[in-house]
Short mmCIF file of C-alpha atoms in Angstrom, two decimals:
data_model
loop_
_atom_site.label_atom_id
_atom_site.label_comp_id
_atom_site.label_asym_id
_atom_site.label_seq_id
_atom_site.Cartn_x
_atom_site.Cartn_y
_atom_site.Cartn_z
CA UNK A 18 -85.63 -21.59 -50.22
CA UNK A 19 -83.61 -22.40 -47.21
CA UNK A 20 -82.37 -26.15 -46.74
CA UNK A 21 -80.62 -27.66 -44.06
CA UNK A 22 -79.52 -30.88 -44.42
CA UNK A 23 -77.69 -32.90 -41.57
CA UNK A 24 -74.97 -36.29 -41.85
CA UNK A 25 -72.98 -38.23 -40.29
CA UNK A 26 -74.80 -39.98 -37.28
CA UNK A 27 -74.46 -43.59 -36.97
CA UNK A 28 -73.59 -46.31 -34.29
CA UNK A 29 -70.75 -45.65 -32.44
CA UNK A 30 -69.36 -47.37 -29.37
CA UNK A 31 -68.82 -45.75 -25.99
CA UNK A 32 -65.76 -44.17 -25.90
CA UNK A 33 -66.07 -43.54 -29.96
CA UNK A 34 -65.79 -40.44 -31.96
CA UNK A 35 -67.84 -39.28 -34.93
CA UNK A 36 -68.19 -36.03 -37.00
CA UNK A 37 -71.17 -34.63 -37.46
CA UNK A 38 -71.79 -32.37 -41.25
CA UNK A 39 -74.33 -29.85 -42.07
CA UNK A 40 -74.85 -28.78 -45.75
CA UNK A 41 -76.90 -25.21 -46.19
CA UNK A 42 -78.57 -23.45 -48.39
CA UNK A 43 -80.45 -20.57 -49.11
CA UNK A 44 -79.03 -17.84 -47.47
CA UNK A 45 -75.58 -16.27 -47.31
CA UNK A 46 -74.44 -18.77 -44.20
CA UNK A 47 -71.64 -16.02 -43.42
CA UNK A 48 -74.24 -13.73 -41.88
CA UNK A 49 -75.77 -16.33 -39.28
CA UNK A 50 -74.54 -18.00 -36.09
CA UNK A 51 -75.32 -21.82 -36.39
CA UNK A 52 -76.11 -24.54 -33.75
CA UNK A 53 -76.56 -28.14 -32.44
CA UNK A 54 -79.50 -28.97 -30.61
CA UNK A 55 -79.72 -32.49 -29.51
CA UNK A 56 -83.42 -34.55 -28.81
CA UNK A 57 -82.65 -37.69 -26.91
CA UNK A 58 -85.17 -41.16 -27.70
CA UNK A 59 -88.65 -39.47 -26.03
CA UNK A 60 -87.20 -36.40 -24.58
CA UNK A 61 -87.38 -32.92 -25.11
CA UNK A 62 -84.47 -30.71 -26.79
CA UNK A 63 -81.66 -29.84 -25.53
CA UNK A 64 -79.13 -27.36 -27.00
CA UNK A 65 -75.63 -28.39 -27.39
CA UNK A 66 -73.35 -25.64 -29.04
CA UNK A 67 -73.28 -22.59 -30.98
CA UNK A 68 -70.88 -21.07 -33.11
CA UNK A 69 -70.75 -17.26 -34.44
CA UNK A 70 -71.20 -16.12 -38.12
CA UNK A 71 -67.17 -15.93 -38.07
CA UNK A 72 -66.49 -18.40 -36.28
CA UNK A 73 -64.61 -16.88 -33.78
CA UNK A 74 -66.99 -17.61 -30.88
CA UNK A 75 -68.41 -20.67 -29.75
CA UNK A 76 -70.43 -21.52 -26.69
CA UNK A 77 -70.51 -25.35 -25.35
CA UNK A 78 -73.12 -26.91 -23.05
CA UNK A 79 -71.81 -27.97 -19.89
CA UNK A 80 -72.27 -31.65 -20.86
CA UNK A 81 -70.36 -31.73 -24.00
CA UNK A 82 -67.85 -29.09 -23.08
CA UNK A 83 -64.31 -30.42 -23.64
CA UNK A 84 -65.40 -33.76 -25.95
CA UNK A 85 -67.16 -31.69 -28.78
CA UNK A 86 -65.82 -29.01 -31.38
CA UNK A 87 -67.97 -27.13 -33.31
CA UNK A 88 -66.75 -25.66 -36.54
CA UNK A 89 -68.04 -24.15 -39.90
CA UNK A 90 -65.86 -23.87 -43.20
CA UNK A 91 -67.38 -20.77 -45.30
CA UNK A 92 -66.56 -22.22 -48.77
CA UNK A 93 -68.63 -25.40 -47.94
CA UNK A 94 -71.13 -23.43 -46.30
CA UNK A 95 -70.96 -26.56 -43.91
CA UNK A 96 -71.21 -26.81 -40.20
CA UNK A 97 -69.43 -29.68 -38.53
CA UNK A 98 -69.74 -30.93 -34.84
CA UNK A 99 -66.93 -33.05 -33.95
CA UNK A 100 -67.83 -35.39 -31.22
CA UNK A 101 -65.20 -37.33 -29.11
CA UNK A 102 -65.28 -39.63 -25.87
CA UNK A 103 -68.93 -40.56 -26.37
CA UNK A 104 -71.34 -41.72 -24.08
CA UNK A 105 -74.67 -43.00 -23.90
CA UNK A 106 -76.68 -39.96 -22.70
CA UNK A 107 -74.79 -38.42 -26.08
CA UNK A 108 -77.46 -40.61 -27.52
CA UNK A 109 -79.83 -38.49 -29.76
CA UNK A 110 -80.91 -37.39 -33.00
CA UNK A 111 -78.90 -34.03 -33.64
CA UNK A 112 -80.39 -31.21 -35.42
CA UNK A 113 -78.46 -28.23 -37.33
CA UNK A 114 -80.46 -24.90 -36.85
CA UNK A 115 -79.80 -21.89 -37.83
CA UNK A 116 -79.65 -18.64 -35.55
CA UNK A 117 -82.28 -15.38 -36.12
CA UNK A 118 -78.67 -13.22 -35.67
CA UNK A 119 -75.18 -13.40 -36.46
CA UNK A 120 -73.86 -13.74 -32.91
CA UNK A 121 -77.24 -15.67 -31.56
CA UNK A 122 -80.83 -15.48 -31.70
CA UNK A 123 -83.20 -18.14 -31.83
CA UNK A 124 -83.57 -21.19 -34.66
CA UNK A 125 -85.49 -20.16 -37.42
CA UNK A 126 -84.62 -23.23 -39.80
CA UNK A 127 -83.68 -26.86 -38.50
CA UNK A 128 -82.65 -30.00 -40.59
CA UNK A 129 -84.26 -32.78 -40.46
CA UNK A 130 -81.73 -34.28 -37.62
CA UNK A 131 -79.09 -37.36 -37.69
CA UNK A 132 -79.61 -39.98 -35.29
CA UNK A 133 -76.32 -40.56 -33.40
CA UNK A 134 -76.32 -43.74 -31.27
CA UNK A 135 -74.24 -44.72 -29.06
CA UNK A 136 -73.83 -48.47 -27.49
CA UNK A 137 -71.55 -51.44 -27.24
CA UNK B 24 -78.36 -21.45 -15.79
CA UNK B 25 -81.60 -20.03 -16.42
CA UNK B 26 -84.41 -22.93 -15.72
CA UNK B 27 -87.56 -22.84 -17.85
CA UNK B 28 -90.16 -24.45 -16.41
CA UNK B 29 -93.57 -24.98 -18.66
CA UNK B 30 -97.04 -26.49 -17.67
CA UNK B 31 -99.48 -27.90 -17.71
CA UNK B 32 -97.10 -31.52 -19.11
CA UNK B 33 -100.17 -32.66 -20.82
CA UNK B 34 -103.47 -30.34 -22.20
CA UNK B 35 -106.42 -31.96 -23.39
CA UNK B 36 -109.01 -30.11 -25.79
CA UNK B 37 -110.83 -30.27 -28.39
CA UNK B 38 -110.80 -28.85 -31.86
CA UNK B 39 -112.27 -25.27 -31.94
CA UNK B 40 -111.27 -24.32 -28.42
CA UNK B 41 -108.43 -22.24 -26.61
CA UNK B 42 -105.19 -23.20 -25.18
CA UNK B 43 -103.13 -21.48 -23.24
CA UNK B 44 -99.71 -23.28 -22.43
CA UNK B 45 -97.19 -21.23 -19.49
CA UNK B 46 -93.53 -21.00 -19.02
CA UNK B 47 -91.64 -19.98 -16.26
CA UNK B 48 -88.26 -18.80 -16.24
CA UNK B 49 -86.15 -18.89 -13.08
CA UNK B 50 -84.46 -15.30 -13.56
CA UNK B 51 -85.89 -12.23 -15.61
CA UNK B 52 -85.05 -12.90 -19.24
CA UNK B 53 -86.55 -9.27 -20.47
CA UNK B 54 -88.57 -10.42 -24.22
CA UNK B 55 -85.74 -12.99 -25.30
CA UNK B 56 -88.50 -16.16 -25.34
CA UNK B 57 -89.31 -17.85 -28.47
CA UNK B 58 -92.04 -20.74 -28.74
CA UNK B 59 -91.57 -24.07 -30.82
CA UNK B 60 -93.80 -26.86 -32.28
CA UNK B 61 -92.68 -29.84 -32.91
CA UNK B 62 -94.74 -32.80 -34.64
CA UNK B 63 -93.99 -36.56 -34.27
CA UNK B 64 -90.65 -37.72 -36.92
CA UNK B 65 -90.50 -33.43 -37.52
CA UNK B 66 -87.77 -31.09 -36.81
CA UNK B 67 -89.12 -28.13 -34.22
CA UNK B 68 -90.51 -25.17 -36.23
CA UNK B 69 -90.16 -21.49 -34.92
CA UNK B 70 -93.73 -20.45 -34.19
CA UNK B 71 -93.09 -17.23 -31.64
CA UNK B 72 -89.53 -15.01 -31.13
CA UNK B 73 -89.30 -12.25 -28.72
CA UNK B 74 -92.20 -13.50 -27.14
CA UNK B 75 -94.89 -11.81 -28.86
CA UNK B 76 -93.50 -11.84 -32.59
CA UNK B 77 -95.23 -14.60 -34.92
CA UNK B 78 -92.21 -15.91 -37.26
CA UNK B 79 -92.90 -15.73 -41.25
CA UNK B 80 -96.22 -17.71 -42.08
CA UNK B 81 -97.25 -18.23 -38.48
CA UNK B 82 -101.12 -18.29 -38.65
CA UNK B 83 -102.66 -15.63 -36.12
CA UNK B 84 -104.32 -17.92 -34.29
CA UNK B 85 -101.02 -18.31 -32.83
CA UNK B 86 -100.28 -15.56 -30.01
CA UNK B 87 -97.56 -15.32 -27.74
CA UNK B 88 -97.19 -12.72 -24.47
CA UNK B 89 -95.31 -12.03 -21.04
CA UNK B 90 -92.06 -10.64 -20.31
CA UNK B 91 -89.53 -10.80 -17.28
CA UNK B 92 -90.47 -14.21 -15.97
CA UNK B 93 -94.14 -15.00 -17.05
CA UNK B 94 -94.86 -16.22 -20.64
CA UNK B 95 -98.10 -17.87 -22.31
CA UNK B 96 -98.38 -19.38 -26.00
CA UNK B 97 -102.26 -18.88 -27.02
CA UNK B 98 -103.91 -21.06 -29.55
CA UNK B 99 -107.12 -19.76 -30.64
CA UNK B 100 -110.09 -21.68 -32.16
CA UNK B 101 -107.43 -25.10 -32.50
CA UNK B 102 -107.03 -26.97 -35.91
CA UNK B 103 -106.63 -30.36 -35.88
CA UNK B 104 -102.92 -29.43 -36.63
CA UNK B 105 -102.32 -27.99 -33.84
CA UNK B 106 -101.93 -30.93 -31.56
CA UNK B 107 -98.43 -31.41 -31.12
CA UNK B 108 -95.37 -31.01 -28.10
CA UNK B 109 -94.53 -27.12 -27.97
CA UNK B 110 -91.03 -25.91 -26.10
CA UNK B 111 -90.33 -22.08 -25.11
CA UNK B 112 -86.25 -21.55 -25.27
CA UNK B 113 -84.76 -18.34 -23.81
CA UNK B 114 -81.89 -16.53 -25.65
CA UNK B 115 -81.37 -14.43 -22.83
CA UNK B 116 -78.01 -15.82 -21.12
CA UNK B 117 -75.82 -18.72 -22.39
CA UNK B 118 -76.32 -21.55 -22.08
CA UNK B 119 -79.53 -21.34 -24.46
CA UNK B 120 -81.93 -23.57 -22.25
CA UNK B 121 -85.54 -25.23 -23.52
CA UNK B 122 -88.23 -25.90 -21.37
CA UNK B 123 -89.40 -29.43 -21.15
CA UNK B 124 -92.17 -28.84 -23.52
CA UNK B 125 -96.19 -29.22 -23.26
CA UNK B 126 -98.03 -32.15 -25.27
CA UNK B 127 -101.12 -30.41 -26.44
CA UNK B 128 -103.55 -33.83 -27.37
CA UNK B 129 -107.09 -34.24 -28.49
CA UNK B 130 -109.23 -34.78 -25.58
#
């Protein structure tokens, strides 16, 4: 069975940083690109980054590009999403999916999501 | 960036009949559309990939069609399950984009 299972969020204030972890399980994560996909308070879903099955490519949104680093360590089978120079529109609950492919694809399996909050 | 644009916002029916939700994309993105449902306090589940493909224990009253530009999720005969938000998301060209999603509700 394949689990996905996100930590990390928290309060944070505006200008903060905070690292995002996701745990999985299931499947050999080596194969599969990984993401972030973001859902701010009564808002749709918005996708935030994706990383390759090697890591060796990763793809930003425009909004995040330059304050967030995604990352994966193999022999954790853990995704991370560092997040620095927050904001309030970073405010969100943050979900870990996992890609169809190993270079992209859509999200076949999503964690339950962190809630990452940022405010003073 | 490739804009997906989805309608109706709202549909209103009742158990046991059809929907038919739309979405638009801005520039040709071939068969790369996938359809999600998402339920209040739950994580988005992959209904629909390559916009006619039901994912692994998908019930067939789920259907999805359209390439290029024009796509439509069909709900046949709708369970009382079935009323929830539901996003299309294109794979075609980074950045990955959603569309703003279509509340199905009971009318």
């Amino acid at each position: 069975e394949v689990q996905v299972l996100e930590s990390g969020g928290g309060l944070v204030q505006p200008g903060g940083s905070l690292r995002l972890s996701c745990v999985v399980s299931g499947f050999t994560f080596t194969d599969y690109a990984m993401s972030w996909v973001r859902q701010a308070p009564g808002k749709g879903l918005e996708w935030v980054s994706s990383i390759s099955d090697s890591g060796f490519r990763k793809y930003y949104a425009d909004s995040v590009k330059g304050r967030f680093t995604i990352s994966r360590d193999s022999s954790k089978n853990t995704l991370y999403l560092q997040m620095n120079s927050l904001r309030a529109g970073d405010t969100a609950v943050y979900y870990c999916a996992k890609h169809t492919y190993s270079s992209g694809g859509d999200f076949d399996y999503w964690g339950q999501g962190t809630l990452v909050t940022v405010s003073s | 960036e490739i804009v997906l644009t989805q309608s109706p916002a709202t549909l209103s029916l009742s158990p046991g009949e059809r929907a038919t939700l739309s979405c638009r994309a801005s520039q040709s993105i071939s068969s790369y559309l996938a359809w999600y449902q998402q339920k209040p306090g739950q994580a988005p589940r992959l209904l629909i990939y390559d916009a006619s493909n039901r994912a692994t224990g998908i019930p067939a009253r789920f259907s999805g069609s359209g390439s290029g530009t024009d796509f439509a999720l069909t709900i046949n005969s709708l369970e009382p399950e079935d009323f929830a938000v539901y996003y299309c998301q294109q794979r075609s060209n980074w950045p990955i984009t959603f569309g703003q999603g279509t509340r199905l509700e009971i009318k």
